Amino acid sequence: MEPAIDRLQQLRKLLKIERDEDFAQYKLHFSRNNINHRKENGVTWYPIVITNTEIGLGEYISIDVERTTNHNEPHQFSGGKVASLFSNNNDESSTINGTIKVLGPNKLRLSLNMDELPDWCDDGKLGINLLFDETSYKEMDIALEKVISASKNRLAHLRDVMYEIKPPVFVRVDESLHITGLNQSQNSAVQKILSAKDIAIIHGPPGTGKTTTLVQAIRQTLFSEKQVLVCSPSNTAVDLLTEKLHREGITVLRLGNPARISEEVLMNTLDAKVAAHESYKDLKSYRKTAEEYFRMAGKYKRTFGKEEREQRQLFYQEARKILHDARILEDYIISEQFDKAQVIACTPVVSSSRMMRDKQFSTVFIDEAAQALEPMCWIPISRSNRVVFAGDHFQLPPTVKSKEAEKLGLKETLFERAVKIENVSVMLNTQYRMHEHIMNFSNQKFYDRNLKADISVKETLLDTQDFLLNTAFDFIDTAGCGYNEIINPESLSIANPEEGQLLIKHLKMVLTQYELTKDASKRIKIGIISPYKEQVQYLTNQIAADEELEKFKSQIAIKTVDGFQGQERDIIYISMVRSNDQREIGFLSDTRRMNVALTRAKKKLVVIGDSATIGNHPFYKDFLDYAESIGAYKSAWELIS
């Protein structure tokens, strides 16, 4: 057992290194105590005004604030982050911390852990600072401590299975079970999950229907369990599962900050379910009355005598008494929502929130588990009897900010460890997204050629006649063109404007030709990917200003690789950017990230890059050889001339 404990104790140390690096990066934004400097870094809004105050869920005051200047300037604020309201009139003690609940370009709602605002909020000169939030680090550390100290209980057993000290147990299930709409490997995955006593894994390469399979596995599990926990480190993945489970008629309670939840599933959130409850009007009435008493108490400001002080005190007492009654009613409504829910869906950190503290589950399903740090996975596992992982360890890895922590093993996930355990995983082997020429390189490099393209997509092209549309994959080589990369000295990110212009030229040619085909009435979706933010920004600006592309702009999305995780487009362009005499490829050496980029396209993939720069790397040498082998290699000179 010692190796498991040693690894977990090492993880705690690495987590602290990661937290310290994260905090150091945060402090860089506040390195000069200057409001203008912080505003430029996007971590401060100033000046702001409070436009509304009301009592929200949990008796906490929510305030709506708005920027009065610097409208639409970029910032780092986002839903769920912790922020501090401050006054520039007072000393540093004049601050209140809260959580961002709703966010617009120039407005946000801040939920405060208090029932009245301090007097200095009336003095003007208010602003908001983004704070460093270490909640996730604390919860991961608590989870690791629980796993390390677990002894002779279910958590200790799961730890030993994960670290291959004990074998996983499977029971016999009805092998004749066949869910209509699932293929053979998908049905096998569901059977594996139903038979697992400890752990099961769905390994879902791109386009293989991982989410569909997971939803059916959850549905089958609910025939024998009253309630399950469903988690993912990605809010997008939690939302997608929530939406699909809801469509299956399953009652889902989606926990988390509303600002991080998509509009499609807001009806499943706790706030929405509380608002729809038959007793909500009574709860609202309590709060309105309490707000009125607070407002009356608030009239007594600064200088007032004994009588006024007593009157103010009475108003506050009455307000708090009414809020106490409101809290009892609210707790009853919330408890009812938890009891009714068949699925509780949230991120791993939210699974440790106050409302979930005493809950224990028979099963936790963790989607996109290969993107989650090991300590993150232990948070929901520590409150479950068994775990089902779903993901693909050949796609995006978790983000680690500290190079030291990454080097020492923080990036290795529990999914990667567990998928090596004999007999626990089923790989979904039929993909329904892309033409086989788009699929085959990734299939060779990552999936041992076990992946096959379904007949419905295997040979699907934009068009079979035109030379621009009748190929599924093109590599356009800029070697020898002199398209050199340029580094931005401020952001240190890299762009390649001439490569970008070539991409836009090719895109226009493809779209012009597509408009002449019989399928032109169908609105095709186009994705443009670059590993470098500077190139993404360059392409975004150029395409926005291009009149020829005006009618297609709503169909074009331009993002880094991470922005396209889990998504697909009819056409994908990839701008590789790197072109230098030193043959340095930087981010491109992250081949898992490149696997994501290469597997987003359904009908056409166009990769533009400099073979002289990337060809030294074994992965890209094989990539260039593959392009040659299927006739996909083209020189940029063909387009230039």
mmCIF file of C-alpha atoms in Angstrom, residues 158 193-194 196-200 214 217-218 221-222 224-231 342-344 360-366 380-381 383-389:
data_model
loop_
_atom_site.group_PDB
_atom_site.id
_atom_site.type_symbol
_atom_site.label_atom_id
_atom_site.label_comp_id
_atom_site.label_asym_id
_atom_site.label_seq_id
_atom_site.Cartn_x
_atom_site.Cartn_y
_atom_site.Cartn_z
ATOM 1 C CA LEU A 158 -11.296 2.308 -4.212
ATOM 2 C CA ILE A 193 -20.557 -0.188 -16.319
ATOM 3 C CA LEU A 194 -23.536 -2.194 -15.051
ATOM 4 C CA ALA A 196 -18.620 -2.961 -12.255
ATOM 5 C CA LYS A 197 -18.533 -2.930 -8.457
ATOM 6 C CA ASP A 198 -15.564 -0.538 -8.230
ATOM 7 C CA ILE A 199 -14.596 1.144 -11.493
ATOM 8 C CA ALA A 200 -15.446 1.135 -15.208
ATOM 9 C CA LEU A 214 -22.780 7.750 -20.965
ATOM 10 C CA ALA A 217 -25.417 4.041 -18.901
ATOM 11 C CA ILE A 218 -26.765 6.588 -16.401
ATOM 12 C CA THR A 221 -28.046 2.633 -13.558
ATOM 13 C CA LEU A 222 -31.077 4.579 -12.336
ATOM 14 C CA SER A 224 -31.343 0.098 -9.570
ATOM 15 C CA GLU A 225 -30.190 3.329 -7.861
ATOM 16 C CA LYS A 226 -32.394 6.212 -6.715
ATOM 17 C CA GLN A 227 -29.856 8.941 -7.404
ATOM 18 C CA VAL A 228 -26.412 9.311 -9.034
ATOM 19 C CA LEU A 229 -23.772 12.027 -9.114
ATOM 20 C CA VAL A 230 -22.539 13.255 -12.525
ATOM 21 C CA CYS A 231 -19.426 15.441 -12.700
ATOM 22 C CA GLN A 342 -32.410 11.410 -10.011
ATOM 23 C CA VAL A 343 -29.160 13.013 -11.161
ATOM 24 C CA ILE A 344 -27.162 15.728 -9.447
ATOM 25 C CA GLN A 360 -23.105 9.897 -0.272
ATOM 26 C CA PHE A 361 -23.729 8.246 -3.642
ATOM 27 C CA SER A 362 -23.615 4.679 -4.890
ATOM 28 C CA THR A 363 -22.146 5.822 -8.231
ATOM 29 C CA VAL A 364 -20.346 8.867 -9.561
ATOM 30 C CA PHE A 365 -19.945 9.356 -13.324
ATOM 31 C CA ILE A 366 -17.000 11.605 -14.243
ATOM 32 C CA PRO A 380 -16.508 13.336 -5.941
ATOM 33 C CA ILE A 381 -15.015 9.818 -5.632
ATOM 34 C CA ARG A 383 -18.395 10.554 -1.550
ATOM 35 C CA SER A 384 -19.184 7.565 -3.778
ATOM 36 C CA ASN A 385 -19.064 3.772 -3.624
ATOM 37 C CA ARG A 386 -17.936 3.283 -7.211
ATOM 38 C CA VAL A 387 -16.756 5.436 -10.122
ATOM 39 C CA VAL A 388 -17.355 5.471 -13.864
ATOM 40 C CA PHE A 389 -14.857 7.451 -15.923
#
